[in-house]
Amino acid sequence: IIDIIHSGENLSITDKVKSRLPTQGTCKECGYISSQDVCKACVMLAGLNKGLPQLGIGKSSKHKKPLQQLLQEKAAKSKEQSEENLAEDEKIAKENSPDEIMQRPAI
């Protein structure tokens, strides 16, 4: 057992091997640690929500196209929602402009 521990402590990884290892990043959806743009859990959840249960299981190359479509739809939906929120904020700001507030009768 001591020999195994000793060999593990002395183990070194060359730069050639390190270059092939995935880099650690974060998931774009949930922010959790992942070596992919979107973590496996988010892929599986998106697949289940869209009725594609095989999306997060098995070879990812087979499901790359549906995953890209899901991500694009989600990005478009969030962009539309942010535009709606901005329009609503502008509407509220116009309704409550300082000139209009000053002209309102006191109660």
Coordinates of C-alpha atoms in Angstrom, one line a residue:
I1 CA 0.0 0.0 0.0
I2 CA 2.8 2.4 0.8
D3 CA 4.4 1.7 -2.6
I4 CA 1.1 2.7 -4.3
I5 CA 0.9 5.9 -2.3
H6 CA 4.5 6.7 -3.1
S7 CA 4.1 6.1 -6.8
G8 CA 1.0 8.3 -6.9
E9 CA 2.8 11.1 -5.2
N10 CA 5.6 10.9 -7.7
L11 CA 3.3 10.7 -10.7
S12 CA 3.8 13.6 -13.1
I13 CA 1.8 14.4 -16.2
T14 CA 3.7 15.8 -19.3
D15 CA 2.6 18.8 -21.2
K16 CA 1.6 16.7 -24.1
V17 CA -0.9 14.8 -22.0
K18 CA -2.2 18.0 -20.3
S19 CA -3.0 19.5 -23.7
R20 CA -5.4 16.6 -24.4
L21 CA -7.3 17.0 -21.1
P22 CA -10.5 19.0 -21.1
T23 CA -10.3 22.5 -19.6
Q24 CA -12.4 23.3 -16.6
G25 CA -15.1 25.9 -17.2
T26 CA -18.6 26.6 -16.1
C27 CA -22.0 25.8 -17.5
K28 CA -23.7 28.6 -19.4
E29 CA -27.1 27.6 -18.1
C30 CA -26.6 26.9 -14.4
G31 CA -23.0 28.0 -13.7
Y32 CA -21.9 24.7 -12.3
I33 CA -18.4 23.3 -13.0
S34 CA -18.3 21.6 -16.4
S35 CA -15.8 20.9 -19.2
Q36 CA -18.5 21.5 -21.8
D37 CA -20.4 24.7 -22.6
V38 CA -23.6 23.3 -21.2
C39 CA -23.4 20.6 -18.4
K40 CA -24.9 17.2 -18.8
A41 CA -27.6 17.8 -16.3
C42 CA -28.8 20.9 -18.2
V43 CA -28.7 19.0 -21.5
M44 CA -30.8 16.1 -19.9
L45 CA -33.3 18.6 -18.4
A46 CA -33.7 20.4 -21.7
G47 CA -34.2 17.1 -23.5
L48 CA -36.8 16.0 -21.0
N49 CA -38.7 19.3 -21.3
K50 CA -38.8 19.0 -25.1
G51 CA -39.7 15.3 -25.1
L52 CA -36.2 14.1 -26.2
P53 CA -35.2 11.8 -23.4
Q54 CA -32.2 10.4 -25.3
L55 CA -30.6 13.9 -25.6
G56 CA -28.5 13.7 -22.5
I57 CA -27.8 10.0 -22.7
G58 CA -25.4 8.2 -25.0
K59 CA -23.2 9.7 -27.7
S60 CA -23.4 13.4 -27.8
S61 CA -22.5 13.5 -31.5
K62 CA -25.8 11.9 -32.4
H63 CA -27.7 14.6 -30.5
K64 CA -25.6 17.6 -31.3
K65 CA -28.1 19.2 -33.7
P66 CA -31.2 19.0 -31.4
L67 CA -29.1 20.4 -28.6
Q68 CA -28.0 23.3 -30.7
Q69 CA -31.6 24.0 -31.7
L70 CA -32.7 23.9 -28.0
L71 CA -30.0 26.3 -27.0
Q72 CA -30.8 28.7 -29.8
E73 CA -34.5 28.6 -28.9
K74 CA -33.7 29.3 -25.3
A75 CA -31.4 32.2 -26.2
A76 CA -34.0 33.7 -28.6
K77 CA -36.7 33.4 -25.9
S78 CA -34.6 35.1 -23.2
K79 CA -33.7 37.9 -25.7
E80 CA -37.4 38.4 -26.4
Q81 CA -38.2 38.5 -22.7
S82 CA -35.5 41.0 -22.0
E83 CA -36.8 43.2 -24.9
E84 CA -40.3 43.0 -23.4
N85 CA -39.0 43.9 -20.0
L86 CA -37.1 46.9 -21.4
A87 CA -40.2 48.1 -23.3
E88 CA -42.3 47.7 -20.2
D89 CA -39.7 49.7 -18.1
E90 CA -39.7 52.5 -20.8
K91 CA -43.5 52.6 -20.6
I92 CA -43.5 52.9 -16.9
A93 CA -40.8 55.6 -17.1
K94 CA -42.9 57.6 -19.5
E95 CA -46.0 57.3 -17.4
N96 CA -44.1 58.5 -14.3
S97 CA -42.1 61.3 -16.0
P98 CA -41.1 64.1 -13.6
D99 CA -43.1 66.7 -15.6
E100 CA -46.2 64.6 -15.5
I101 CA -45.8 64.0 -11.7
M102 CA -45.6 67.7 -11.0
Q103 CA -48.8 68.4 -13.0
R104 CA -50.9 65.8 -11.2
P105 CA -53.3 67.3 -8.6
A106 CA -52.4 66.7 -5.0
I107 CA -54.8 64.5 -3.1

